[in-house]
Amino acid sequence: MEQEPRGAPPDRREFLRRAGRGVGAAFLAGTAGRILLGAGRDSGRPADRWSWRIDPSKCVFCTKCATACVRRPSAVKAVNDQKLCSNCVVCYGHIFNRHAPADQIDLQPKVCPVNAVRRTLLFGGPEGFYLYEIRHEDCFGCGLCARECNRHGSKSMFLVIRPDLCLDCAECTIARVCPTGAVVRAPRQAATEVREPPPMEEPR
Amino acid sequence: MTAALWLLPIFLSGPPGERPQEPAPPAAAQEPDIQAYKERLVPAEYRPFRSVPWELVDLGVLVALLAAAAVLAIRRSPWRRMLGLAVFALLYLGFLRGGCLCPIGAVVEASRGILWPEEAGRIAALLFLVPLAAALVAGRVFCGGACPLGAAQYLVFLGSRPRRIPAGVERALRVIPWGILAATVWLAVRGGCLLVCRLDPFVTAFAHGQAWFRKFLSLVGLVFVEPGPVAAGDAAAWAWLCGALALSMVVPMPFCRYLCPYGALLGLFSRGALCRKALPAGACTGCGACARVCPVQAIGPDRPGGPVRVNQARCIRCGRCDGACPRAKGT
């Protein structure tokens, strides 16, 4: 193999190779500068990672989250925002019958098909205040409790995609079937934030 | 001045939203304060799940794999070492971490991120860039040494001899990834769907691996997973996975050659690589042993009767040709 003298003009193939290498490196550097450093970005710090999130203001509790997720059981779980919950004796996310006597509530048919909505007495005896929690060990994300709570109750239950359970498909299979487009991409840092509470009513 | 003094207590008391609550009536004094209780209560599912450090670890593993693969490819090490890297990538990036820390899917985030940088994650952008940068140095070492999808197909066909596709058919089929790349970028920018991830057959297997790995961690109490079996994917996804694996036994690496848009991009960058793949050193006798073992059909004459060359865009740097050459064995 002949050794080419250094500094000799490269042949056509080698010249194209070098030009391609330069163009490729320039493309990589430009992309890195644009995305990593945020050149031309309007404002804000870039997020490390984006993940899927349900927008509670758009969710209509169609129960498709339970079946559309690639994961069985679904990564969607219901949560109860305790700051909004009014802790009543009769919770519509818990049982349907609003006229049930207080001592027979545990015998009533439950909203949740797997009985994942559990209540524990906070204080005040059988007619007092209860803490309602959704056991994520059982919950499979059908959202029936959140539907009843939002129709008749204090609108404190809603659905979240747990980012630790989410397999983070690049395209969420729930987003494909969601009727209102409530499943959106959001920065990972904000993915578990609880929704904004409604504006406080002015006391009269 | 007096007006300012008059307003001072109002400023000191803070904005109206943060004003302390009215004192509870005496009747409620013996009961627990439910508002204070709610202020203190932070249910477990409201706490942020910190998984970004794990993803940085994954990114570090990917960079280490690429560096090791590049060194192996440049030093022409035995192909079994590169296979070891690929198996590690399959086990860690694939089954343990779900295979979705995935440069192939990052094509979507990168193409959106170039247009709207505030919508792209930095980790995804790095995932997209690092294998391309490695391709500029040492070619498609990502495909041969660090890609869990490539490793799955590579392992399946390992025992059998690759079947050759006629050169013209092969060249025609190699156009498909470019079409998929164009469609992927177009659909990503339009916001329609993420085409790559629907085409990826192995995501079902990797999702299972990740879910069961988390279940194993939950036994030690590290993470939350529901009790009972965890499954992923529907019948169509399983059929697609089994079909792709079955096809890999007959035609090696079909996804990488005929579908993967990121592989096409890597091949383009690989054409300008600093360290090009050359045939084994020593006097070539034209026996064709290297071309017979090449899983991606990268070795052959450009035209009938021409000199035998390595197609830099197709070569995945697996090193099988070096192992097969009867001349190179002696040296």
Short mmCIF file of C-alpha atoms in Angstrom, two decimals, chain A residues 57-186:
data_model
loop_
_atom_site.label_atom_id
_atom_site.label_comp_id
_atom_site.label_asym_id
_atom_site.label_seq_id
_atom_site.Cartn_x
_atom_site.Cartn_y
_atom_site.Cartn_z
CA SER A 57 -59.82 19.68 33.34
CA LYS A 58 -60.34 17.71 30.10
CA CYS A 59 -60.94 14.25 31.55
CA VAL A 60 -64.52 12.98 31.15
CA PHE A 61 -64.01 9.65 33.02
CA CYS A 62 -64.85 7.46 30.02
CA THR A 63 -63.15 4.41 31.71
CA LYS A 64 -60.95 3.79 28.64
CA CYS A 65 -57.81 4.36 30.72
CA ALA A 66 -58.36 0.98 32.35
CA THR A 67 -58.23 -0.96 29.09
CA ALA A 68 -56.22 1.15 26.64
CA CYS A 69 -52.93 1.17 28.55
CA VAL A 70 -50.36 -1.35 27.27
CA ARG A 71 -49.80 -2.26 30.89
CA ARG A 72 -52.14 -4.61 32.76
CA PRO A 73 -53.13 -3.33 35.30
CA SER A 74 -53.14 0.14 33.87
CA ALA A 75 -50.60 2.72 35.04
CA VAL A 76 -53.55 5.09 35.50
CA LYS A 77 -54.74 5.32 39.09
CA ALA A 78 -57.40 7.38 40.81
CA VAL A 79 -56.37 9.69 43.62
CA ASN A 80 -58.40 11.69 46.10
CA ASP A 81 -57.24 15.25 46.64
CA GLN A 82 -57.62 15.46 50.39
CA LYS A 83 -57.54 19.26 50.37
CA LEU A 84 -60.70 19.33 48.25
CA CYS A 85 -62.45 16.34 49.82
CA SER A 86 -65.21 17.25 52.24
CA ASN A 87 -64.81 13.95 54.17
CA CYS A 88 -68.61 13.40 54.36
CA VAL A 89 -70.28 10.32 55.75
CA VAL A 90 -71.78 9.50 52.35
CA CYS A 91 -69.15 9.73 49.62
CA TYR A 92 -70.35 9.27 46.05
CA GLY A 93 -67.01 7.92 45.00
CA HIS A 94 -67.56 5.24 47.64
CA ILE A 95 -71.25 4.24 47.43
CA PHE A 96 -74.13 5.25 45.14
CA ASN A 97 -76.96 5.51 47.66
CA ARG A 98 -77.02 8.99 49.16
CA HIS A 99 -79.86 8.09 51.59
CA ALA A 100 -78.11 5.14 53.17
CA PRO A 101 -78.18 5.10 56.96
CA ALA A 102 -74.83 5.85 58.50
CA ASP A 103 -74.53 2.46 60.19
CA GLN A 104 -75.19 0.53 56.96
CA ILE A 105 -72.77 2.30 54.66
CA ASP A 106 -70.20 -0.47 54.74
CA LEU A 107 -72.90 -2.94 53.56
CA GLN A 108 -73.96 -0.83 50.56
CA PRO A 109 -72.89 -1.75 47.02
CA LYS A 110 -69.66 0.06 46.21
CA VAL A 111 -68.88 2.26 43.23
CA CYS A 112 -65.45 0.74 42.79
CA PRO A 113 -65.64 -2.69 41.11
CA VAL A 114 -62.62 -3.92 43.08
CA ASN A 115 -63.42 -2.09 46.32
CA ALA A 116 -60.26 0.01 46.20
CA VAL A 117 -61.88 3.11 47.77
CA ARG A 118 -61.36 2.67 51.50
CA ARG A 119 -62.50 4.92 54.32
CA THR A 120 -61.19 5.34 57.82
CA LEU A 121 -62.84 7.32 60.59
CA LEU A 122 -61.09 10.59 61.35
CA PHE A 123 -63.25 11.73 64.28
CA GLY A 124 -66.82 12.33 65.29
CA GLY A 125 -68.26 8.81 65.55
CA PRO A 126 -70.35 7.06 62.85
CA GLU A 127 -71.80 10.40 61.65
CA GLY A 128 -68.44 12.14 61.70
CA PHE A 129 -65.65 12.78 59.22
CA TYR A 130 -64.00 10.05 57.20
CA LEU A 131 -60.75 9.88 55.29
CA TYR A 132 -61.29 8.41 51.81
CA GLU A 133 -58.28 6.87 50.13
CA ILE A 134 -57.83 4.82 46.98
CA ARG A 135 -55.64 1.78 47.36
CA HIS A 136 -53.37 1.68 44.36
CA GLU A 137 -52.67 -1.99 45.01
CA ASP A 138 -56.21 -2.71 43.75
CA CYS A 139 -57.04 0.30 41.56
CA PHE A 140 -56.88 -0.37 37.83
CA GLY A 141 -57.81 3.09 36.63
CA CYS A 142 -61.42 2.75 35.51
CA GLY A 143 -62.23 6.12 37.04
CA LEU A 144 -65.77 5.27 38.14
CA CYS A 145 -65.16 6.72 41.60
CA ALA A 146 -63.84 9.93 40.08
CA ARG A 147 -66.85 10.07 37.75
CA GLU A 148 -69.36 9.82 40.60
CA CYS A 149 -67.34 12.22 42.74
CA ASN A 150 -67.23 14.80 39.98
CA ARG A 151 -70.93 14.44 39.11
CA HIS A 152 -72.43 14.52 42.57
CA GLY A 153 -69.71 15.09 45.13
CA SER A 154 -66.96 17.50 46.00
CA LYS A 155 -64.95 16.93 42.75
CA SER A 156 -61.92 15.82 44.69
CA MET A 157 -61.18 12.49 42.97
CA PHE A 158 -59.41 12.41 39.65
CA LEU A 159 -57.14 10.20 37.57
CA VAL A 160 -53.35 10.38 37.30
CA ILE A 161 -50.81 8.42 35.29
CA ARG A 162 -48.29 7.29 37.84
CA PRO A 163 -44.96 8.04 36.19
CA ASP A 164 -43.21 5.30 38.12
CA LEU A 165 -45.63 2.69 36.79
CA CYS A 166 -45.90 4.19 33.30
CA LEU A 167 -43.78 2.26 30.81
CA ASP A 168 -43.26 5.57 29.04
CA CYS A 169 -44.17 4.44 25.55
CA ALA A 170 -43.11 7.12 23.16
CA GLU A 171 -46.72 7.26 22.02
CA CYS A 172 -49.20 6.62 24.79
CA THR A 173 -51.84 4.10 23.74
CA ILE A 174 -54.37 5.85 25.98
CA ALA A 175 -53.75 9.11 24.16
CA ARG A 176 -54.76 7.36 20.92
CA VAL A 177 -58.24 6.53 22.22
CA CYS A 178 -58.87 9.39 24.66
CA PRO A 179 -62.07 11.08 23.45
CA THR A 180 -61.12 14.56 24.67
CA GLY A 181 -57.34 14.55 24.19
CA ALA A 182 -56.79 14.76 27.92
CA VAL A 183 -53.61 12.65 27.88
CA VAL A 184 -50.78 15.06 27.13
CA ARG A 185 -47.00 15.21 27.25
CA ALA A 186 -45.69 17.23 30.16
#
